[in-house]
Tab-separated table of C-alpha atoms in Angstrom:
chain	number	residue	atom	x	y	z
A	1	MET	CA	22.553	-1.330	-37.409
A	2	LYS	CA	22.574	-4.811	-36.311
A	3	THR	CA	20.195	-5.010	-32.943
A	4	LEU	CA	21.167	-7.345	-30.404
A	5	SER	CA	18.292	-9.896	-29.836
A	6	LEU	CA	17.497	-10.482	-26.087
A	7	LEU	CA	17.765	-13.504	-26.048
A	8	ILE	CA	21.549	-13.774	-25.772
A	9	PRO	CA	21.327	-11.986	-22.086
A	10	LEU	CA	17.970	-13.642	-21.138
A	11	ARG	CA	20.112	-16.700	-21.431
A	12	LEU	CA	22.671	-15.448	-20.008
A	13	ALA	CA	20.710	-14.295	-16.883
A	14	ALA	CA	18.927	-17.560	-16.428
A	15	SER	CA	22.060	-19.736	-16.922
A	16	ALA	CA	23.833	-17.905	-13.891
A	17	VAL	CA	19.802	-17.796	-11.775
A	18	ALA	CA	19.963	-21.395	-12.345
A	19	GLN	CA	23.245	-22.091	-10.008
A	20	TRP	CA	20.840	-21.210	-7.030
A	21	THR	CA	17.972	-22.286	-5.509
A	22	SER	CA	14.706	-20.098	-5.011
A	23	HIS	CA	15.234	-20.389	-1.243
A	24	ASP	CA	18.413	-18.827	-1.933
A	25	ILE	CA	17.798	-16.033	-4.078
A	26	ASP	CA	14.916	-15.216	-1.946
A	27	HIS	CA	17.064	-14.852	1.453
A	28	LEU	CA	19.897	-12.764	-0.653
A	29	SER	CA	17.394	-10.603	-1.997
A	30	ASN	CA	15.057	-10.100	1.461
A	31	ASP	CA	17.983	-10.559	3.986
A	32	VAL	CA	21.446	-10.064	2.280
A	33	VAL	CA	20.830	-7.318	-0.297
A	34	LYS	CA	17.673	-5.665	1.286
A	35	THR	CA	15.303	-5.503	-1.980
A	36	ALA	CA	12.684	-6.410	-2.588
A	37	GLY	CA	11.787	-9.984	-4.051
A	38	THR	CA	10.031	-13.403	-3.316
A	39	THR	CA	9.576	-16.799	-4.915
A	40	CYS	CA	6.563	-17.315	-7.419
A	41	HIS	CA	4.448	-19.557	-5.850
A	42	THR	CA	1.519	-22.430	-7.296
A	43	ILE	CA	-1.961	-22.060	-5.370
A	44	ASP	CA	-1.110	-25.239	-3.776
A	45	SER	CA	2.670	-24.308	-3.004
A	46	TYR	CA	1.769	-20.838	-1.474
A	47	ARG	CA	-0.651	-22.720	0.742
A	48	GLU	CA	1.894	-25.203	1.811
A	49	THR	CA	3.984	-22.241	3.206
A	50	GLU	CA	4.018	-20.637	6.415
A	51	GLN	CA	2.896	-17.296	5.359
A	52	GLY	CA	0.139	-19.024	2.937
A	53	LYS	CA	-1.200	-20.828	6.279
A	54	ALA	CA	-0.847	-17.895	8.548
A	55	ASN	CA	-3.141	-16.290	5.956
A	56	ALA	CA	-5.575	-18.673	5.262
A	57	HIS	CA	-8.277	-17.242	7.146
A	58	VAL	CA	-7.968	-13.403	6.060
A	59	GLY	CA	-10.154	-12.511	2.746
A	60	LEU	CA	-9.298	-9.490	1.063
A	61	TRP	CA	-8.950	-7.307	3.951
A	62	GLU	CA	-9.932	-7.309	7.297
A	63	THR	CA	-11.862	-4.750	9.465
A	64	PHE	CA	-11.620	-3.634	12.809
A	65	LYS	CA	-13.728	-1.296	15.526
A	66	ARG	CA	-11.666	0.812	18.148
A	67	ASN	CA	-14.185	2.574	19.400
A	68	ASP	CA	-17.818	3.046	19.839
A	69	HIS	CA	-17.829	6.323	21.258
A	70	GLN	CA	-17.166	8.696	18.009
A	71	PRO	CA	-19.282	8.891	15.283
A	72	ALA	CA	-18.498	7.833	11.622
A	73	SER	CA	-15.465	9.849	9.901
A	74	TRP	CA	-17.681	10.850	7.514
A	75	TRP	CA	-21.238	10.681	6.312
A	76	PHE	CA	-24.734	12.391	5.948
A	77	SER	CA	-26.171	13.573	8.558
A	78	SER	CA	-29.495	14.003	6.658
A	79	ILE	CA	-30.629	13.621	2.973
A	80	GLU	CA	-29.903	16.880	2.648
A	81	GLU	CA	-25.977	16.730	2.769
A	82	LYS	CA	-25.776	14.432	0.005
A	83	PRO	CA	-23.595	15.533	-3.011
A	84	ALA	CA	-25.264	17.201	-5.172
A	85	ASP	CA	-23.742	15.581	-8.136
A	86	ALA	CA	-24.432	11.577	-8.450
A	87	SER	CA	-21.126	11.036	-10.698
A	88	ARG	CA	-18.896	12.245	-7.308
A	89	PRO	CA	-20.837	10.492	-4.496
A	90	LEU	CA	-17.540	11.265	-2.185
A	91	ALA	CA	-18.074	14.676	-2.647
A	92	GLY	CA	-16.361	16.106	0.501
A	93	LEU	CA	-14.374	13.245	1.977
A	94	LYS	CA	-11.139	13.950	2.818
A	95	VAL	CA	-8.278	11.257	2.173
A	96	LEU	CA	-4.715	11.584	3.101
A	97	ASP	CA	-2.738	9.564	1.165
A	98	PHE	CA	0.358	8.345	2.561
A	99	THR	CA	1.104	5.850	-0.057
A	100	ARG	CA	3.701	4.923	-3.260
A	101	ILE	CA	4.204	2.511	-6.126
A	102	ILE	CA	1.190	1.135	-7.712
A	103	ALA	CA	-2.006	-0.690	-4.958
A	104	GLY	CA	-2.292	2.278	-2.997
A	105	PRO	CA	-2.128	4.927	-4.962
A	106	VAL	CA	-4.507	3.181	-7.187
A	107	LEU	CA	-7.103	2.869	-4.532
A	108	THR	CA	-6.648	6.390	-3.787
A	109	ARG	CA	-7.141	7.604	-7.424
A	110	GLY	CA	-10.623	5.847	-7.304
A	111	LEU	CA	-11.307	7.706	-4.697
A	112	ALA	CA	-10.584	11.223	-6.531
A	113	GLU	CA	-12.939	9.607	-9.292
A	114	LEU	CA	-15.653	9.431	-7.126
A	115	GLY	CA	-15.412	12.869	-5.690
A	116	ALA	CA	-12.983	12.701	-2.727
A	117	SER	CA	-10.436	15.471	-2.065
A	118	VAL	CA	-7.298	13.641	-1.828
A	119	MET	CA	-3.582	14.889	-0.726
A	120	ARG	CA	-0.832	12.785	-1.625
A	121	VAL	CA	2.062	12.966	1.123
A	122	THR	CA	5.726	12.381	-0.794
A	123	SER	CA	9.230	12.346	0.802
A	124	PRO	CA	12.085	14.420	-0.096
A	125	SER	CA	14.225	11.660	1.285
A	126	VAL	CA	12.002	8.794	-0.380
A	127	PRO	CA	12.345	8.553	-4.214
A	128	ASP	CA	8.883	8.201	-5.833
A	129	ALA	CA	8.400	5.983	-8.760
A	130	SER	CA	7.492	9.242	-11.372
A	131	VAL	CA	6.789	7.375	-14.364
A	132	TYR	CA	3.478	5.887	-12.537
A	133	HIS	CA	2.534	9.484	-11.559
A	134	PRO	CA	0.673	10.808	-14.162
A	135	GLU	CA	-1.363	7.650	-14.675
A	136	LEU	CA	-1.794	7.154	-10.509
A	137	ASN	CA	-2.230	10.524	-9.061
A	138	TRP	CA	-3.695	12.901	-11.288
A	139	GLY	CA	-6.779	14.396	-9.629
A	140	LYS	CA	-5.260	14.325	-6.031
A	141	TRP	CA	-2.989	17.713	-4.583
A	142	ASN	CA	0.484	17.047	-3.219
A	143	THR	CA	2.476	17.866	-0.748
A	144	SER	CA	6.327	16.458	0.225
A	145	LEU	CA	7.114	16.555	4.636
A	146	ASP	CA	10.338	15.325	5.752
A	147	LEU	CA	9.631	13.566	8.607
A	148	ARG	CA	13.189	13.461	10.368
A	149	ASN	CA	11.735	17.453	11.099
A	150	SER	CA	9.800	17.834	13.813
A	151	HIS	CA	8.196	20.741	12.560
A	152	GLU	CA	7.043	19.290	9.058
A	153	ARG	CA	6.036	16.720	11.326
A	154	GLU	CA	3.475	18.503	13.227
A	155	ILE	CA	2.440	19.365	9.609
A	156	LEU	CA	1.391	15.867	8.930
A	157	ARG	CA	-0.163	15.617	12.302
A	158	GLN	CA	-2.546	19.061	11.742
A	159	LEU	CA	-3.655	16.594	8.304
A	160	ILE	CA	-4.081	13.995	10.217
A	161	MET	CA	-6.581	15.992	12.355
A	162	ASN	CA	-8.570	17.555	9.589
A	163	CYS	CA	-8.788	14.075	7.247
A	164	ASP	CA	-11.429	11.727	7.202
A	165	VAL	CA	-9.732	9.007	5.585
A	166	LEU	CA	-5.477	8.340	5.825
A	167	THR	CA	-3.995	5.455	3.765
A	168	THR	CA	-1.025	3.775	4.082
A	169	SER	CA	1.099	1.332	2.212
A	170	TYR	CA	4.752	1.660	4.022
A	171	ARG	CA	6.522	-1.575	5.664
A	172	PRO	CA	4.715	-2.450	9.051
A	173	ASN	CA	6.617	-0.414	12.165
A	174	ALA	CA	8.267	1.698	9.293
A	175	LEU	CA	6.623	4.834	10.163
A	176	ASP	CA	6.266	3.949	14.139
A	177	LYS	CA	9.652	5.367	14.541
A	178	PHE	CA	8.149	9.014	13.572
A	179	GLY	CA	5.401	8.805	15.579
A	180	PHE	CA	2.978	7.612	12.909
A	181	SER	CA	2.102	4.164	13.705
A	182	ALA	CA	-1.828	2.932	14.113
A	183	ASN	CA	-2.007	3.282	17.746
A	184	ASP	CA	-0.494	6.962	17.223
A	185	ILE	CA	-2.781	8.393	15.055
A	186	PHE	CA	-5.764	6.724	16.905
A	187	ASN	CA	-4.535	8.320	20.015
A	188	LEU	CA	-3.956	11.758	18.249
A	189	CYS	CA	-7.621	11.752	17.229
A	190	LYS	CA	-9.709	10.104	20.049
A	191	THR	CA	-10.808	13.872	21.049
A	192	ARG	CA	-12.402	15.103	17.985
A	193	GLU	CA	-15.769	14.838	17.440
A	194	ARG	CA	-15.412	11.977	14.716
A	195	GLY	CA	-13.790	9.152	14.282
A	196	ILE	CA	-11.384	8.359	11.554
A	197	VAL	CA	-10.518	5.246	9.111
A	198	VAL	CA	-7.279	3.967	8.762
A	199	VAL	CA	-6.387	1.861	5.793
A	200	ARG	CA	-3.122	-0.184	6.169
A	201	LEU	CA	-1.894	-1.863	3.187
A	202	ASN	CA	0.697	-4.569	3.502
A	203	SER	CA	2.223	-6.879	0.618
A	204	TYR	CA	2.496	-10.031	2.139
A	205	GLY	CA	-0.197	-9.725	4.672
A	206	TRP	CA	-0.767	-8.756	8.348
A	207	HIS	CA	0.020	-12.577	9.438
A	208	GLY	CA	2.784	-14.683	9.365
A	209	PRO	CA	6.752	-14.931	9.135
A	210	LEU	CA	6.835	-12.604	6.175
A	211	GLN	CA	4.547	-9.604	7.557
A	212	ALA	CA	7.405	-7.312	7.665
A	213	ARG	CA	8.906	-7.582	4.165
A	214	SER	CA	8.752	-5.024	1.923
A	215	GLY	CA	7.206	-5.469	-1.225
A	216	TRP	CA	4.533	-4.225	-3.985
A	217	GLN	CA	1.859	-5.297	-6.068
A	218	GLN	CA	3.807	-7.373	-8.076
A	219	ILE	CA	5.234	-9.143	-5.310
A	220	SER	CA	2.271	-9.610	-3.636
A	221	ASP	CA	0.952	-11.501	-7.421
A	222	ALA	CA	3.825	-13.623	-6.956
A	223	VAL	CA	4.382	-14.992	-3.666
A	224	SER	CA	0.061	-15.467	-3.856
A	225	CYS	CA	0.175	-17.369	-7.002
A	226	PHE	CA	-1.544	-14.911	-9.175
A	227	CYS	CA	1.200	-14.507	-11.726
A	228	LEU	CA	1.260	-18.391	-12.460
A	229	GLN	CA	-2.095	-18.703	-12.433
A	230	LEU	CA	-2.612	-15.987	-14.899
A	231	CYS	CA	0.089	-17.514	-17.230
A	232	VAL	CA	-1.734	-20.510	-17.120
A	233	SER	CA	-5.060	-19.335	-18.180
A	234	VAL	CA	-3.085	-16.916	-20.663
A	235	SER	CA	-1.500	-19.682	-22.201
């Protein structure tokens, strides 16, 4: 049995792609076909884009405090309440994991490894990358909720009311139509005894013209120059 070389399809694909500019492929992918994709930038070329300029003042994260009348969502009131096991310093922390693919699940897996109780929320209507599941989601609880169903939306509200941290990595505004925007969550929790920490991940950052685009970890790496920089370092 003769195995065909991968160089043949690679050359065919390269020949077809060479007929397009990177701008045209970017437009076709994101605006026409509606699938995630991006131009792979260098450090300097990314800094010159509108997106790069809009996020130049931002580090790896931004933090905002919404009110001062509620105590922190989770912390020890006294030294006697701290976890007995030093290997599980986050024991007692309740995390609702509303993330998919890689970046978000890696974040919440780390919390689970440190002792937090993590409840992962999936949906029967949104395919999940099951190939990543064994590596990224061990140590977590799991529930499947269809947010198109009013009863299951109410279940999610109850889960939110009982968690300390909510993490989400869906596209900006994607959850708004179901009543789960960041403001909706803060309003839901504003009368409870303690506050809530809302962690939102976004592939392109929260500023600039591309902030509403869909994407995942590799997309972020490509647009922000990490991919090319890594290739240069390895070579």
